[in-house]
PDB file of N, CA and C in Angstrom:
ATOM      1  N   UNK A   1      75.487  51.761 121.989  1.00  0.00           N
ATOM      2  CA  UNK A   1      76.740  52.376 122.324  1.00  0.00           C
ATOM      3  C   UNK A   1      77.788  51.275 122.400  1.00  0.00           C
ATOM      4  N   UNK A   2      79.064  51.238 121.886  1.00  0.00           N
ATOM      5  CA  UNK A   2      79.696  50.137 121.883  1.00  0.00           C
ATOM      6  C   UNK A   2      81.345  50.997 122.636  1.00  0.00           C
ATOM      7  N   UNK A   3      81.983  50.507 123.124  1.00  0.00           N
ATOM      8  CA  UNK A   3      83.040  51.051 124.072  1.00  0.00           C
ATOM      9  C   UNK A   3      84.581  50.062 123.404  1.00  0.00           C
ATOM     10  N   UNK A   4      85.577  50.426 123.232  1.00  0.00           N
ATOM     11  CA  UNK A   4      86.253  49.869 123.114  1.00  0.00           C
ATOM     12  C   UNK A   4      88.066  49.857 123.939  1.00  0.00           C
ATOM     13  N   UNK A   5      88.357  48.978 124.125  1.00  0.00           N
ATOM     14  CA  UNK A   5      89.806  49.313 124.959  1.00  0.00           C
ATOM     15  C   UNK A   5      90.852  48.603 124.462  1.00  0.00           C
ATOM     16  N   UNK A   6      91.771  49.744 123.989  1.00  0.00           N
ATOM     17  CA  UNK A   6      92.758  48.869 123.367  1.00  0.00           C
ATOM     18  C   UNK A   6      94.109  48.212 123.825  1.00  0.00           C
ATOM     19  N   UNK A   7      94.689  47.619 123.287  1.00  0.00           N
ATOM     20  CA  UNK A   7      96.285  47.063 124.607  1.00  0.00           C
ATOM     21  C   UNK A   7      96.399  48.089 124.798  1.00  0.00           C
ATOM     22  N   UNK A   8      96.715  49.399 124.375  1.00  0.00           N
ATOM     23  CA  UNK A   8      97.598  50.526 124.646  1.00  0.00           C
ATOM     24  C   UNK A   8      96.677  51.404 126.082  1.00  0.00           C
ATOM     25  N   UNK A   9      95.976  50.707 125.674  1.00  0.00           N
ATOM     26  CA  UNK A   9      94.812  51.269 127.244  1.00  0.00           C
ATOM     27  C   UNK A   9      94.422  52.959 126.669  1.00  0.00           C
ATOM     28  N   UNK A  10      93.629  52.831 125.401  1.00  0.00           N
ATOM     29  CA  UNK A  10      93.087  54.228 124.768  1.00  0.00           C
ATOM     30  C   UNK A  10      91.858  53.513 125.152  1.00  0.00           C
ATOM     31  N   UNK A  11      90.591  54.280 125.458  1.00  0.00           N
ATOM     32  CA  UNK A  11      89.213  54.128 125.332  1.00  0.00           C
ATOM     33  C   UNK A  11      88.425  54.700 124.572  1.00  0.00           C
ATOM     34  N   UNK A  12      87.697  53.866 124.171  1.00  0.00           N
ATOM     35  CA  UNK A  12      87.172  55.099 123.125  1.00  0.00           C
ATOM     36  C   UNK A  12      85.193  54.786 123.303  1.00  0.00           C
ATOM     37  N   UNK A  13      84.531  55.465 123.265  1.00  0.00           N
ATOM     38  CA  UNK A  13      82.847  55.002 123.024  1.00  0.00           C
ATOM     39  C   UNK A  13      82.002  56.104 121.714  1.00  0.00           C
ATOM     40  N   UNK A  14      81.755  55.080 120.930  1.00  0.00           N
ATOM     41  CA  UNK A  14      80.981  55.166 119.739  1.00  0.00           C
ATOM     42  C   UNK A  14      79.821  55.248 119.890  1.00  0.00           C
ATOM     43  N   UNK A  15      78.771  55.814 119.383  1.00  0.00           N
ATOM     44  CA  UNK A  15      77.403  55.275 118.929  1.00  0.00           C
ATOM     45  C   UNK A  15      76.900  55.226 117.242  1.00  0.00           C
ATOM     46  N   UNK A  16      76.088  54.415 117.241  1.00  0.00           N
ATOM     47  CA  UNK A  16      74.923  54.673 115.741  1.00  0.00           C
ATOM     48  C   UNK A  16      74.390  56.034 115.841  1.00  0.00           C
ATOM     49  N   UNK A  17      74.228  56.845 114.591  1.00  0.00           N
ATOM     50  CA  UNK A  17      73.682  58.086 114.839  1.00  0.00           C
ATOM     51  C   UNK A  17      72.171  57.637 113.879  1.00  0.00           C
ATOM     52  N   UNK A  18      71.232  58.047 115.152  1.00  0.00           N
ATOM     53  CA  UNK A  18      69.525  57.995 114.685  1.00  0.00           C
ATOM     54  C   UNK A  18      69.536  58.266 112.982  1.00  0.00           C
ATOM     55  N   UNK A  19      68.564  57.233 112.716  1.00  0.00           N
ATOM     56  CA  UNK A  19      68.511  57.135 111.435  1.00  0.00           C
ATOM     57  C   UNK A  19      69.600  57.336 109.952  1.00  0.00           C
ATOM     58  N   UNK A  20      70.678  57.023 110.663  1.00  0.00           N
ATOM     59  CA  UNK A  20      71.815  57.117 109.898  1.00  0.00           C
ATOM     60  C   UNK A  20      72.541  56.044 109.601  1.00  0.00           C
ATOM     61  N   UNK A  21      72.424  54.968 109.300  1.00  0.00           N
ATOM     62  CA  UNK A  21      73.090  53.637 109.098  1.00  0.00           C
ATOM     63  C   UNK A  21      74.486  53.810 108.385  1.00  0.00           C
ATOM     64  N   UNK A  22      75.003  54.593 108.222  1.00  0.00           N
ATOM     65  CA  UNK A  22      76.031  54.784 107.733  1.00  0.00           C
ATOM     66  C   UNK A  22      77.131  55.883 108.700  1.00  0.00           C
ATOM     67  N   UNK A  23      76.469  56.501 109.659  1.00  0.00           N
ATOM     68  CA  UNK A  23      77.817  57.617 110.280  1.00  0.00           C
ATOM     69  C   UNK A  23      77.632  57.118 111.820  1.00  0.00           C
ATOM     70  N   UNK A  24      78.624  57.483 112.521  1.00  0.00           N
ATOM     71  CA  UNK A  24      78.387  57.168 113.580  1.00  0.00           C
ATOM     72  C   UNK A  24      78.929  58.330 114.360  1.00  0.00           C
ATOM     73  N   UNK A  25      78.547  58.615 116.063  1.00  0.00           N
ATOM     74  CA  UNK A  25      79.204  59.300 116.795  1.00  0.00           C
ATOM     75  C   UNK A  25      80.546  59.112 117.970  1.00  0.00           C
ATOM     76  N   UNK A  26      81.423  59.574 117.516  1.00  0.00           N
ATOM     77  CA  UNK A  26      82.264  59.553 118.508  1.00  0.00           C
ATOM     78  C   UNK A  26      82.526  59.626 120.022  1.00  0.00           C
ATOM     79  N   UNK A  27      81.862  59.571 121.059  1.00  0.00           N
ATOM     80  CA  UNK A  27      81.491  60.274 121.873  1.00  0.00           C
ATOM     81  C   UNK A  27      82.507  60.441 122.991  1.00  0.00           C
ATOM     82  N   UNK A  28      83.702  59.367 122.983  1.00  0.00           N
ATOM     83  CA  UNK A  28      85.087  59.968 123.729  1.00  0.00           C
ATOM     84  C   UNK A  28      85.977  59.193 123.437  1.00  0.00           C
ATOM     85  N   UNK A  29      87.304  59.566 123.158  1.00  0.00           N
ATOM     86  CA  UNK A  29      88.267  58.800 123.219  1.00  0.00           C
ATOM     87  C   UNK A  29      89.642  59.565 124.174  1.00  0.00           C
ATOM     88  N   UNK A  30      90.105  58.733 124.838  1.00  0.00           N
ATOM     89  CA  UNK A  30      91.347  59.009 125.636  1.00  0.00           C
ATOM     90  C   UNK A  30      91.842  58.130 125.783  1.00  0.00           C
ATOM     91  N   UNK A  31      93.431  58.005 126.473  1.00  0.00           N
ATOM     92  CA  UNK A  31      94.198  57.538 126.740  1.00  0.00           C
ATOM     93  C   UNK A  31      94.905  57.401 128.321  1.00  0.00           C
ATOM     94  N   UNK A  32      95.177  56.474 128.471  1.00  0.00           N
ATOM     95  CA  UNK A  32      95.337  56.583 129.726  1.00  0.00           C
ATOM     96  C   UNK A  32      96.631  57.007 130.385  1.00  0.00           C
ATOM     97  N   UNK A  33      97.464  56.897 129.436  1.00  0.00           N
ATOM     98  CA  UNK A  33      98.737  57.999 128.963  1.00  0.00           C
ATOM     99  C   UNK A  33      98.968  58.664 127.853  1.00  0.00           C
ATOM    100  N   UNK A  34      98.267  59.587 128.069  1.00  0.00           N
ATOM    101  CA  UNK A  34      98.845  60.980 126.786  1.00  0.00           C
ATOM    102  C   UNK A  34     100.034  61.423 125.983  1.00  0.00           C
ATOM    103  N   UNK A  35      99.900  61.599 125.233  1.00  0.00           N
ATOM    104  CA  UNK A  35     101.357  62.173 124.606  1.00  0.00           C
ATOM    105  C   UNK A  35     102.745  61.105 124.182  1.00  0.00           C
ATOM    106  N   UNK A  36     101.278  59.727 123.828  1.00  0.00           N
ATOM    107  CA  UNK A  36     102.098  58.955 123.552  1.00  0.00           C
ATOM    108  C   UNK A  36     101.850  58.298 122.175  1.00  0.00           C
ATOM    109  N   UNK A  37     101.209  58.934 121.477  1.00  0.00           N
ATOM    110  CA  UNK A  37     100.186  58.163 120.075  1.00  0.00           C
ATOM    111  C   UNK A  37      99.626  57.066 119.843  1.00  0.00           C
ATOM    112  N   UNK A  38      99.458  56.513 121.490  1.00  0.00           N
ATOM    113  CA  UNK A  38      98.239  55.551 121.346  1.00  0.00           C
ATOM    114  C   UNK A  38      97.100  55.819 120.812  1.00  0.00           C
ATOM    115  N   UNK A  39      96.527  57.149 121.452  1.00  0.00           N
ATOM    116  CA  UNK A  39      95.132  57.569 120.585  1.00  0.00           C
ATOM    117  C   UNK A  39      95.460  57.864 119.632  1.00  0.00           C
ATOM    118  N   UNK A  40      96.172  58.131 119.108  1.00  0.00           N
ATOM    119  CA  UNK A  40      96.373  58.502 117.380  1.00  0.00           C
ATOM    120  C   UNK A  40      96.261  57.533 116.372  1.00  0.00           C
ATOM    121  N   UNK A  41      97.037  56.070 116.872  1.00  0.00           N
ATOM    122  CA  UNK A  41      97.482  55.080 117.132  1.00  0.00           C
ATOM    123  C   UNK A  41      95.834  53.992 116.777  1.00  0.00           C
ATOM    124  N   UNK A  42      94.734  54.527 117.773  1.00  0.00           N
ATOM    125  CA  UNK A  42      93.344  53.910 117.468  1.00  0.00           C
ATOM    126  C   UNK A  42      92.566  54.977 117.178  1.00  0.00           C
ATOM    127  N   UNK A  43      92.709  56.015 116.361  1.00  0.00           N
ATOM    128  CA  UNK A  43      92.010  56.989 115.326  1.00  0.00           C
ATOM    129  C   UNK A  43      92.564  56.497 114.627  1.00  0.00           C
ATOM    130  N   UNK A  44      93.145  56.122 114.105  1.00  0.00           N
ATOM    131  CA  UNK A  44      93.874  55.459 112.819  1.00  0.00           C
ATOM    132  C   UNK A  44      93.051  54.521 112.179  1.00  0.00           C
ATOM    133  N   UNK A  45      93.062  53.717 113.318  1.00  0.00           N
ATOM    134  CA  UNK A  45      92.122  51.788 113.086  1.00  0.00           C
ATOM    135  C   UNK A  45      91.052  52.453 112.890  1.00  0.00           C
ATOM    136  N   UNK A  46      90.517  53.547 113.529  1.00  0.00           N
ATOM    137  CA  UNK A  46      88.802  53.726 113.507  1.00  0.00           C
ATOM    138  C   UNK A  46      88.553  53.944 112.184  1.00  0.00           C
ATOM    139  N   UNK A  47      89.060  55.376 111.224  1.00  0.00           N
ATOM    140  CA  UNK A  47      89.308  55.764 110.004  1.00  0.00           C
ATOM    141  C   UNK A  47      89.359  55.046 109.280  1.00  0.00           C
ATOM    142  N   UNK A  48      90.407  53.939 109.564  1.00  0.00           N
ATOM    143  CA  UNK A  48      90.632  52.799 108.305  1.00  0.00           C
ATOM    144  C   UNK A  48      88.990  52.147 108.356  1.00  0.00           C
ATOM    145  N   UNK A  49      88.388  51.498 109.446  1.00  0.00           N
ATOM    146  CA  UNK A  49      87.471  50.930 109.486  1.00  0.00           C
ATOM    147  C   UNK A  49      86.062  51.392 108.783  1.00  0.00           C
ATOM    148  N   UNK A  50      86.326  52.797 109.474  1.00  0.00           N
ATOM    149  CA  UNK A  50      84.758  53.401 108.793  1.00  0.00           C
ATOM    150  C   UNK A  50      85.282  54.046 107.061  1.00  0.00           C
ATOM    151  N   UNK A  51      86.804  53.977 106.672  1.00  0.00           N
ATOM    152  CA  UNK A  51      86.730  53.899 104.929  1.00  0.00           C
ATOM    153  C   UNK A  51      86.996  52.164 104.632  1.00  0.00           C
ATOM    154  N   UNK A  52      86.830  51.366 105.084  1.00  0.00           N
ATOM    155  CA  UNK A  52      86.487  50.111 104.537  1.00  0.00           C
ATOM    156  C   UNK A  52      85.012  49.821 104.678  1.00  0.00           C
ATOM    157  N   UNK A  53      84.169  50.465 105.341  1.00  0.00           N
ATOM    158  CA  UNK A  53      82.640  50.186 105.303  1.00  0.00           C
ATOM    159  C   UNK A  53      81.506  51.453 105.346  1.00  0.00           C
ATOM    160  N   UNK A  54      82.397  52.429 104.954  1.00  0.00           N
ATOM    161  CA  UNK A  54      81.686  53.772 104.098  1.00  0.00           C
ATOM    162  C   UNK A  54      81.142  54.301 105.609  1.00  0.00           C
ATOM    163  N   UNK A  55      81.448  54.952 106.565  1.00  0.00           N
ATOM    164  CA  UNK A  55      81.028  55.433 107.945  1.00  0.00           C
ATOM    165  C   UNK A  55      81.740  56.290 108.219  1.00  0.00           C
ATOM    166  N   UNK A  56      80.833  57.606 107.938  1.00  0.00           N
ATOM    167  CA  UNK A  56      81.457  58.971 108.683  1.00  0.00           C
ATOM    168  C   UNK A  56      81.241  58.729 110.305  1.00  0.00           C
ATOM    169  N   UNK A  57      82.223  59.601 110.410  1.00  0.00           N
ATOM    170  CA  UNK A  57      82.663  59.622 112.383  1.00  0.00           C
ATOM    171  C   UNK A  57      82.342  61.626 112.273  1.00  0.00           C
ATOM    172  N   UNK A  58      81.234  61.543 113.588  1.00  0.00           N
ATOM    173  CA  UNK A  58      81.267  62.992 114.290  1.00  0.00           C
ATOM    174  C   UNK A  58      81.862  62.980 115.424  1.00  0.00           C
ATOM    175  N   UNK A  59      82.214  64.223 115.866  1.00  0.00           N
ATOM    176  CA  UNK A  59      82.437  64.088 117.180  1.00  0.00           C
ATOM    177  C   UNK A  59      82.785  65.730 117.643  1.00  0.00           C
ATOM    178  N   UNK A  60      82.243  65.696 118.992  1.00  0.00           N
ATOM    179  CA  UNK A  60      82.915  67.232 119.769  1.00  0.00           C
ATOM    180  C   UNK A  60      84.075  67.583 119.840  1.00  0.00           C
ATOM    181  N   UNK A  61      84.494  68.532 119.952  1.00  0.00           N
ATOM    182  CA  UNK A  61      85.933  68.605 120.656  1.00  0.00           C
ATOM    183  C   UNK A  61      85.606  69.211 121.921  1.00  0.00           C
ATOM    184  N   UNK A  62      85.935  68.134 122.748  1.00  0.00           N
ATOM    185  CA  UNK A  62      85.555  68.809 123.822  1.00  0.00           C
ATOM    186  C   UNK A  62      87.027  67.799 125.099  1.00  0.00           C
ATOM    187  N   UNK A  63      87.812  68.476 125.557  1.00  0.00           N
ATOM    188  CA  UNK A  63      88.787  68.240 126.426  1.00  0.00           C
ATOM    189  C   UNK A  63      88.005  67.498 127.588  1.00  0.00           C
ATOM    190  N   UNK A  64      88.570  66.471 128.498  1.00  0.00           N
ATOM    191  CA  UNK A  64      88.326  65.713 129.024  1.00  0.00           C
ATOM    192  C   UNK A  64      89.284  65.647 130.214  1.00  0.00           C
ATOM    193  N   UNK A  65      90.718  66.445 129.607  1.00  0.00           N
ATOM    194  CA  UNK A  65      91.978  66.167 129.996  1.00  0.00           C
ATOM    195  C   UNK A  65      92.451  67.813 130.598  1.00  0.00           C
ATOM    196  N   UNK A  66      92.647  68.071 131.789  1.00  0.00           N
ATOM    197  CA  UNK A  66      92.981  69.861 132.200  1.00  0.00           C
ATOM    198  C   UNK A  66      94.514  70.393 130.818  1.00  0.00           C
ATOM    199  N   UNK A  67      95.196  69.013 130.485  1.00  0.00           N
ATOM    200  CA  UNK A  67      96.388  68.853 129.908  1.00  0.00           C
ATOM    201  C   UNK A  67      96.114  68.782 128.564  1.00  0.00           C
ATOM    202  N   UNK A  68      94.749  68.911 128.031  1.00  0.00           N
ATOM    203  CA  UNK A  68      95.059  68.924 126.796  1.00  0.00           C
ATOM    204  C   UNK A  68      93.852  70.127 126.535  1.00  0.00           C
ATOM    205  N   UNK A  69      94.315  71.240 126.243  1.00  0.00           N
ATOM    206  CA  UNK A  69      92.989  72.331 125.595  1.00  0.00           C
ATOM    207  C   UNK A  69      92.204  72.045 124.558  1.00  0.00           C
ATOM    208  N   UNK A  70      91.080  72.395 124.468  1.00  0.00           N
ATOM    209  CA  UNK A  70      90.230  72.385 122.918  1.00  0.00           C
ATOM    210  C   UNK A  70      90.869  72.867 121.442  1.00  0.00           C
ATOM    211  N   UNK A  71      91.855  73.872 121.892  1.00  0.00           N
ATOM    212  CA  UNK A  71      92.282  73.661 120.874  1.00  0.00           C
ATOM    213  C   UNK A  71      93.374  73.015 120.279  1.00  0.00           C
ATOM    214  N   UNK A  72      94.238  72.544 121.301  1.00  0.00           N
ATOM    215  CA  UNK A  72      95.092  71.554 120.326  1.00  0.00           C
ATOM    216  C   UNK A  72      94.588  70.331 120.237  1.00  0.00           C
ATOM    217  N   UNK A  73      93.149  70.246 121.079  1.00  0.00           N
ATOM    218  CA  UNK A  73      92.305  68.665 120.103  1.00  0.00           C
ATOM    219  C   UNK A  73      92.012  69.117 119.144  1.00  0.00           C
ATOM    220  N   UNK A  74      90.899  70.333 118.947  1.00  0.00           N
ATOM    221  CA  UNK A  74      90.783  70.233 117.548  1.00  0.00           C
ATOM    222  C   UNK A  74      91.872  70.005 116.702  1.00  0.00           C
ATOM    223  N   UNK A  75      92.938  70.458 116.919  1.00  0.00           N
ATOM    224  CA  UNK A  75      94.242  70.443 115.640  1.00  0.00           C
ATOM    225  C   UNK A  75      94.375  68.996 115.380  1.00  0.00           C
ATOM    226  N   UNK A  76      94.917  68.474 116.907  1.00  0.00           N
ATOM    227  CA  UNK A  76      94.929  66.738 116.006  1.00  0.00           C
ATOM    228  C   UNK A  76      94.228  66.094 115.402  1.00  0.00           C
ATOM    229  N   UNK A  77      92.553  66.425 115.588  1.00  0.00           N
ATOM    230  CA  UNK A  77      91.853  65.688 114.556  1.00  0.00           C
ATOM    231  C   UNK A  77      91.698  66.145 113.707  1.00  0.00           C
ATOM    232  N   UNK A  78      92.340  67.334 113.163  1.00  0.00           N
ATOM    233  CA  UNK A  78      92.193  67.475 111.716  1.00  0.00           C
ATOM    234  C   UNK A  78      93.363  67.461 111.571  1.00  0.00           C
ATOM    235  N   UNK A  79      94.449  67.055 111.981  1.00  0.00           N
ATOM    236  CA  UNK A  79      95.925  66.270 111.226  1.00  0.00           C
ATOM    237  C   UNK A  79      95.005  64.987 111.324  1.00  0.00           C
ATOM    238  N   UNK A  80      94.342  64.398 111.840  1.00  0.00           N
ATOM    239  CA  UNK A  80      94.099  63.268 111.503  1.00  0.00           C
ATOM    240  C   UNK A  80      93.070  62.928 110.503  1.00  0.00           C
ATOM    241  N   UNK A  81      92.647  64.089 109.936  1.00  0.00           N
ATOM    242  CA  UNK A  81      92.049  63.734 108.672  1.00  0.00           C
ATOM    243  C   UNK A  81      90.570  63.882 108.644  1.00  0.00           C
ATOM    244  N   UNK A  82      90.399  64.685 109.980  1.00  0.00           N
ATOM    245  CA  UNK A  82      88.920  65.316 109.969  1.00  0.00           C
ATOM    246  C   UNK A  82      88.753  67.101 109.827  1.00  0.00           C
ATOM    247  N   UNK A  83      87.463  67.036 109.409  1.00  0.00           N
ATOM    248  CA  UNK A  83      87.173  68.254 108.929  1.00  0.00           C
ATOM    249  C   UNK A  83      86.112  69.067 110.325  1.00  0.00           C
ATOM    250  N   UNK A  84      86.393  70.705 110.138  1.00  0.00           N
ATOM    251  CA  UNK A  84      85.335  71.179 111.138  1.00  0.00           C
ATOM    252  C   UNK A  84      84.150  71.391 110.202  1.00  0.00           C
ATOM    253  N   UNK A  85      83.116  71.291 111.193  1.00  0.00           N
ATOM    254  CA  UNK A  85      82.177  70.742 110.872  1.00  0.00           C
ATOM    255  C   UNK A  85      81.715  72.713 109.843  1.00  0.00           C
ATOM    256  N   UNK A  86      80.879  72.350 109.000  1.00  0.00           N
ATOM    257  CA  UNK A  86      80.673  74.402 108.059  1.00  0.00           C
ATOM    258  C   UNK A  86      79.752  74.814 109.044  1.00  0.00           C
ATOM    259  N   UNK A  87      79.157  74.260 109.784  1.00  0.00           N
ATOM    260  CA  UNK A  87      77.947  75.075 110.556  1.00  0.00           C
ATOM    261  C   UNK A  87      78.488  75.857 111.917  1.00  0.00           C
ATOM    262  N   UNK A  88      79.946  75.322 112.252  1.00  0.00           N
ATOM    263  CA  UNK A  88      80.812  75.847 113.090  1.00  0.00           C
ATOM    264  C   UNK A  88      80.955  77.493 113.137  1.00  0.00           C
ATOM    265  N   UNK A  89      80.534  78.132 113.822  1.00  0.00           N
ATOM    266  CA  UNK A  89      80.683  79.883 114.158  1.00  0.00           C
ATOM    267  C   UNK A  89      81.938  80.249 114.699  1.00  0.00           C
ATOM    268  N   UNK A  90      82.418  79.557 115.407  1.00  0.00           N
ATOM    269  CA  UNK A  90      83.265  80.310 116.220  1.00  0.00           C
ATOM    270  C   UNK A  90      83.400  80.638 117.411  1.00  0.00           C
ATOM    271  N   UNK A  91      81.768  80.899 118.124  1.00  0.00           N
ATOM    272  CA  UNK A  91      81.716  80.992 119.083  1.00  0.00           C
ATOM    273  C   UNK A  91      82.576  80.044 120.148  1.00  0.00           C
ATOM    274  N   UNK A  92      82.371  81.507 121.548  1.00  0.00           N
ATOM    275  CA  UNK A  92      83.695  81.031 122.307  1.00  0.00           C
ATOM    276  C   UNK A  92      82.866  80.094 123.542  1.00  0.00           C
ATOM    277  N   UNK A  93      81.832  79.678 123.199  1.00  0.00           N
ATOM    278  CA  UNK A  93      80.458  78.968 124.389  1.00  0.00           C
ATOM    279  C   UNK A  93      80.318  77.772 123.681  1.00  0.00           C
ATOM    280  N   UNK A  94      80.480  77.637 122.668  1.00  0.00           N
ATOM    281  CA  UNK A  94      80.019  76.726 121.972  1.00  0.00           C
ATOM    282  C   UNK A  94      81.275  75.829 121.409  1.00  0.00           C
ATOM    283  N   UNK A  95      81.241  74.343 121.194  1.00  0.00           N
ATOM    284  CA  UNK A  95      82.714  73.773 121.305  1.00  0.00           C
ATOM    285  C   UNK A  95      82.425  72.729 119.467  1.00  0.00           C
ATOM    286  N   UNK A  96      83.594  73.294 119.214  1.00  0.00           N
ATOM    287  CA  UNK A  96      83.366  72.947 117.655  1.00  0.00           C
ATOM    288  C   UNK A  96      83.044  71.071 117.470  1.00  0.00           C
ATOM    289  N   UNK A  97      82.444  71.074 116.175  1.00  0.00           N
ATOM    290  CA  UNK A  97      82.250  69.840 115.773  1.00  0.00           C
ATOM    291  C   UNK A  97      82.921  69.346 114.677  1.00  0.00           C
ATOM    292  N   UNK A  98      83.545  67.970 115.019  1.00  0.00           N
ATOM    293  CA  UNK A  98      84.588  67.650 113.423  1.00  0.00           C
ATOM    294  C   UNK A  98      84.076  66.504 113.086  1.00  0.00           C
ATOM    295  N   UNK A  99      83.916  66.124 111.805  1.00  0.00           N
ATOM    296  CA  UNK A  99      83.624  65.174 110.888  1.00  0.00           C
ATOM    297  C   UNK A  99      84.777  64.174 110.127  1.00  0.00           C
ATOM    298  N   UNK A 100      84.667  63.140 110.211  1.00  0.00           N
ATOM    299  CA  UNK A 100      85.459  62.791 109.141  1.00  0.00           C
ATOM    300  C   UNK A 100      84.596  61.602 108.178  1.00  0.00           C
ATOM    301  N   UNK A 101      84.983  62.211 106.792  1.00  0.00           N
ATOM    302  CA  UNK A 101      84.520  61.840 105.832  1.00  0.00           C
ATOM    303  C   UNK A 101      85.303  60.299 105.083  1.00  0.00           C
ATOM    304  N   UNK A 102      84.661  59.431 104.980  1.00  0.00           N
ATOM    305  CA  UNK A 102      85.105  58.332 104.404  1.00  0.00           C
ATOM    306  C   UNK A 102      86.201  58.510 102.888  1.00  0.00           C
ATOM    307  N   UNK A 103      87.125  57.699 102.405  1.00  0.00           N
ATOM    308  CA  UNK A 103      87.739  58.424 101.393  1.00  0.00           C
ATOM    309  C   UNK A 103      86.594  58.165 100.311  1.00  0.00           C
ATOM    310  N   UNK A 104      85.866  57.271 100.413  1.00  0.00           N
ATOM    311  CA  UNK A 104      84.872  56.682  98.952  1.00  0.00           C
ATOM    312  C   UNK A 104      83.956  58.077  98.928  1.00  0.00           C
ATOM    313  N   UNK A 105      83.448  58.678  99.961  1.00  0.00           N
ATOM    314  CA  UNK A 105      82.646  59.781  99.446  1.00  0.00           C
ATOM    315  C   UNK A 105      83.742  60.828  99.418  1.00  0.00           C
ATOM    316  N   UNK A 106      85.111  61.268  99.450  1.00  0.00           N
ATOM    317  CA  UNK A 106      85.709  62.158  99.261  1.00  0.00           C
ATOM    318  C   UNK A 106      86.270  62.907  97.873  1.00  0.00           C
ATOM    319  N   UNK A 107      85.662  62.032  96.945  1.00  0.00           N
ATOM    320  CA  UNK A 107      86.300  61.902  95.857  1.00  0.00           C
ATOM    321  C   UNK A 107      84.905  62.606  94.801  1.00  0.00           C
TER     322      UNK A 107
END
């Protein structure tokens, strides 16, 4: 699990996903002031990073924040260039999963 903190004071914690040397999991990112595009700001760097060394990013949407709902996370990460995951139902118990795909396999 590797954790990272940036000047802007976003946190974020990653892991390796089992037997996957190539994708990794997202497992939280926030900010320690919202609504300011710091996290946007280091989704950016992450993206660039995992399309300079071929590494899909998963991750929940799952709110952390009473101020930010599930669904306008999901929306920003797919303005930011992630996809919901096809195995996604809908269900209202169950909290969607988004992917983002490297540009080298997008093509």
């Amino acid at each position: 699990m590797y954790s990272f903190v940036s000047k802007t004071y976003v946190h974020t914690t990653t892991e390796w996903l089992s037997g996957c040397p190539d994708a990794i999991y997202l497992s939280s990112i926030w900010a320690e002031k919202g609504s300011c595009g710091h996290g946007t700001e280091v989704l950016g760097e992450l993206t660039r990073l995992c399309d300079k060394f071929d590494v899909s990013i998963s991750a929940s949407v799952t709110s952390f924040d009473e101020n930010i709902s599930e669904e306008k996370l999901l929306k920003w990460y797919l303005k930011n260039g992630f996809q919901l995951d096809s195995t996604y139902e809908g269900e209202s118990f169950e909290m969607p999963e988004v992917n983002y795909i490297p540009l080298s396999r997008q093509l």
